Amino acid sequence: MRPMTLSALMTAVLLTGCASQTPETERSPYGVWEGTLPCADCPGIETRLTLYREPDTYKLTETYQERNGDVTEREGQWQVLPPTDPMDLGRISLQGDNGKVVRMYRRLPEGDLEMLNRDGERIQSKLNYTLRRKRL
């Protein structure tokens, strides 16, 4: 009976160790950015971008104003792209499940992000495409 008791005790210890690990859904964010971006057919798109580390994943939530709860959520991988010129602080690329680029942002000196067009270039507009970094 003693070997059986020892085996049961070891199993309980192993299960307790596994249960104490932090689930992946509770990973801590690397950074959170928010802002209201321009919309072609609504007052604006309330945008929240959360970047996580290890693994480098993101969650992008976009809520279209005055559209009765029209919310889009995306998740996937993100990466920092190298600078394109000496004044560039780098760009952040968000990929969807299929590996295609969903969004691109330019890093700004204050820690904010500016949304770029599909080619990774600045959007030529007087409208504000900036997401402000939130303190964690």
mmCIF file of C-alpha atoms in Angstrom:
data_model
loop_
_atom_site.group_PDB
_atom_site.id
_atom_site.type_symbol
_atom_site.label_atom_id
_atom_site.label_comp_id
_atom_site.label_asym_id
_atom_site.label_seq_id
_atom_site.Cartn_x
_atom_site.Cartn_y
_atom_site.Cartn_z
ATOM 1 C CA MET A 1 0.000 0.000 0.000
ATOM 2 C CA ARG A 2 2.852 2.358 0.660
ATOM 3 C CA PRO A 3 4.002 2.562 -3.024
ATOM 4 C CA MET A 4 0.419 3.332 -4.042
ATOM 5 C CA THR A 5 0.210 6.180 -1.483
ATOM 6 C CA LEU A 6 3.509 7.612 -2.713
ATOM 7 C CA SER A 7 2.296 7.418 -6.318
ATOM 8 C CA ALA A 8 -0.961 9.201 -5.453
ATOM 9 C CA LEU A 9 0.952 11.896 -3.570
ATOM 10 C CA MET A 10 3.317 12.488 -6.528
ATOM 11 C CA THR A 11 0.358 12.732 -8.921
ATOM 12 C CA ALA A 12 -1.325 15.312 -6.675
ATOM 13 C CA VAL A 13 1.876 17.388 -6.510
ATOM 14 C CA LEU A 14 2.254 17.323 -10.307
ATOM 15 C CA LEU A 15 -1.367 18.338 -10.869
ATOM 16 C CA THR A 16 -1.057 21.189 -8.378
ATOM 17 C CA GLY A 17 2.057 22.454 -10.178
ATOM 18 C CA CYS A 18 0.268 22.427 -13.529
ATOM 19 C CA ALA A 19 -2.761 24.243 -12.136
ATOM 20 C CA SER A 20 -0.658 27.080 -10.715
ATOM 21 C CA GLN A 21 0.697 28.140 -14.119
ATOM 22 C CA THR A 22 -0.731 31.334 -15.585
ATOM 23 C CA PRO A 23 -3.114 30.550 -18.448
ATOM 24 C CA GLU A 24 -2.182 32.092 -21.806
ATOM 25 C CA THR A 25 -5.352 34.195 -21.742
ATOM 26 C CA GLU A 26 -3.937 36.028 -18.702
ATOM 27 C CA ARG A 27 -0.659 37.071 -20.328
ATOM 28 C CA SER A 28 0.436 40.597 -19.522
ATOM 29 C CA PRO A 29 0.480 43.194 -22.302
ATOM 30 C CA TYR A 30 3.651 44.755 -23.696
ATOM 31 C CA GLY A 31 1.658 47.877 -24.589
ATOM 32 C CA VAL A 32 -1.843 49.223 -25.180
ATOM 33 C CA TRP A 33 -2.752 51.966 -27.671
ATOM 34 C CA GLU A 34 -6.144 53.645 -28.139
ATOM 35 C CA GLY A 35 -7.676 56.284 -30.356
ATOM 36 C CA THR A 36 -10.529 57.152 -32.677
ATOM 37 C CA LEU A 37 -9.501 56.724 -36.302
ATOM 38 C CA PRO A 38 -11.255 58.213 -39.344
ATOM 39 C CA CYS A 39 -14.132 56.303 -40.943
ATOM 40 C CA ALA A 40 -15.509 56.791 -44.469
ATOM 41 C CA ASP A 41 -19.168 56.269 -43.522
ATOM 42 C CA CYS A 42 -19.377 56.807 -39.747
ATOM 43 C CA PRO A 43 -18.141 59.414 -37.228
ATOM 44 C CA GLY A 44 -15.071 57.335 -36.313
ATOM 45 C CA ILE A 45 -13.623 53.958 -35.391
ATOM 46 C CA GLU A 46 -12.763 53.559 -31.708
ATOM 47 C CA THR A 47 -9.603 51.475 -31.863
ATOM 48 C CA ARG A 48 -7.757 49.558 -29.147
ATOM 49 C CA LEU A 49 -4.531 47.700 -29.943
ATOM 50 C CA THR A 50 -2.899 45.457 -27.350
ATOM 51 C CA LEU A 51 0.510 43.932 -28.085
ATOM 52 C CA TYR A 52 1.773 40.952 -26.092
ATOM 53 C CA ARG A 53 5.275 39.430 -25.807
ATOM 54 C CA GLU A 54 6.313 35.784 -25.759
ATOM 55 C CA PRO A 55 4.685 35.023 -28.058
ATOM 56 C CA ASP A 56 4.455 38.251 -30.046
ATOM 57 C CA THR A 57 0.686 38.345 -30.452
ATOM 58 C CA TYR A 58 -1.859 41.142 -30.633
ATOM 59 C CA LYS A 59 -5.540 41.873 -30.135
ATOM 60 C CA LEU A 60 -7.097 44.646 -32.239
ATOM 61 C CA THR A 61 -10.606 45.826 -31.360
ATOM 62 C CA GLU A 62 -12.387 48.286 -33.647
ATOM 63 C CA THR A 63 -15.791 49.722 -32.697
ATOM 64 C CA TYR A 64 -17.614 51.667 -35.399
ATOM 65 C CA GLN A 65 -19.415 54.669 -33.898
ATOM 66 C CA GLU A 66 -23.181 54.969 -34.433
ATOM 67 C CA ARG A 67 -23.442 51.472 -35.899
ATOM 68 C CA ASN A 68 -25.327 49.655 -33.125
ATOM 69 C CA GLY A 69 -22.500 47.590 -31.715
ATOM 70 C CA ASP A 70 -20.560 46.944 -34.925
ATOM 71 C CA VAL A 71 -17.327 45.613 -33.384
ATOM 72 C CA THR A 72 -14.465 43.825 -35.130
ATOM 73 C CA GLU A 73 -11.872 41.865 -33.151
ATOM 74 C CA ARG A 74 -8.709 40.456 -34.693
ATOM 75 C CA GLU A 75 -5.861 38.477 -33.209
ATOM 76 C CA GLY A 76 -2.608 37.269 -34.686
ATOM 77 C CA GLN A 77 1.152 37.775 -34.718
ATOM 78 C CA TRP A 78 3.006 41.090 -34.781
ATOM 79 C CA GLN A 79 6.563 42.090 -35.577
ATOM 80 C CA VAL A 80 8.748 45.180 -35.668
ATOM 81 C CA LEU A 81 10.026 45.983 -39.152
ATOM 82 C CA PRO A 82 13.388 47.734 -39.617
ATOM 83 C CA PRO A 83 13.473 51.504 -40.190
ATOM 84 C CA THR A 84 13.197 52.698 -43.783
ATOM 85 C CA ASP A 85 15.201 55.905 -43.232
ATOM 86 C CA PRO A 86 17.296 57.537 -40.452
ATOM 87 C CA MET A 87 14.279 59.451 -39.070
ATOM 88 C CA ASP A 88 12.136 56.310 -38.917
ATOM 89 C CA LEU A 89 11.789 54.552 -35.543
ATOM 90 C CA GLY A 90 10.499 51.400 -37.196
ATOM 91 C CA ARG A 91 7.118 50.032 -38.116
ATOM 92 C CA ILE A 92 4.861 47.476 -36.485
ATOM 93 C CA SER A 93 3.182 44.936 -38.733
ATOM 94 C CA LEU A 94 0.086 42.981 -37.655
ATOM 95 C CA GLN A 95 -0.522 39.665 -39.423
ATOM 96 C CA GLY A 96 -3.820 37.802 -39.579
ATOM 97 C CA ASP A 97 -4.360 34.058 -39.275
ATOM 98 C CA ASN A 98 -3.404 33.595 -42.931
ATOM 99 C CA GLY A 99 -0.069 35.404 -42.460
ATOM 100 C CA LYS A 100 -1.130 38.428 -44.510
ATOM 101 C CA VAL A 101 -0.568 41.932 -43.155
ATOM 102 C CA VAL A 102 -3.747 43.296 -41.563
ATOM 103 C CA ARG A 103 -2.439 46.694 -40.396
ATOM 104 C CA MET A 104 0.822 48.608 -40.229
ATOM 105 C CA TYR A 105 1.795 51.369 -37.830
ATOM 106 C CA ARG A 106 4.720 53.767 -37.633
ATOM 107 C CA ARG A 107 6.362 54.180 -34.238
ATOM 108 C CA LEU A 108 6.392 57.797 -33.039
ATOM 109 C CA PRO A 109 8.948 59.336 -30.629
ATOM 110 C CA GLU A 110 6.392 59.779 -27.809
ATOM 111 C CA GLY A 111 5.541 56.060 -27.873
ATOM 112 C CA ASP A 112 2.382 56.543 -29.924
ATOM 113 C CA LEU A 113 1.570 54.755 -33.195
ATOM 114 C CA GLU A 114 0.437 56.208 -36.526
ATOM 115 C CA MET A 115 -1.570 53.952 -38.833
ATOM 116 C CA LEU A 116 -0.030 53.502 -42.292
ATOM 117 C CA ASN A 117 -1.590 52.604 -45.632
ATOM 118 C CA ARG A 118 -1.484 49.086 -47.135
ATOM 119 C CA ASP A 119 1.940 49.763 -48.664
ATOM 120 C CA GLY A 120 3.409 50.753 -45.290
ATOM 121 C CA GLU A 121 3.518 54.454 -46.163
ATOM 122 C CA ARG A 122 2.085 57.448 -44.322
ATOM 123 C CA ILE A 123 -1.516 58.284 -45.174
ATOM 124 C CA GLN A 124 -1.637 61.631 -46.968
ATOM 125 C CA SER A 125 -4.477 63.298 -45.078
ATOM 126 C CA LYS A 126 -5.127 66.010 -42.520
ATOM 127 C CA LEU A 127 -7.170 63.510 -40.498
ATOM 128 C CA ASN A 128 -5.696 62.006 -37.330
ATOM 129 C CA TYR A 129 -4.506 58.387 -37.667
ATOM 130 C CA THR A 130 -2.701 58.285 -34.299
ATOM 131 C CA LEU A 131 -3.194 55.774 -31.499
ATOM 132 C CA ARG A 132 -2.012 57.023 -28.100
ATOM 133 C CA ARG A 133 -0.070 54.711 -25.808
ATOM 134 C CA LYS A 134 -1.826 54.043 -22.505
ATOM 135 C CA ARG A 135 -0.002 53.640 -19.221
ATOM 136 C CA LEU A 136 -0.210 50.120 -17.856
#
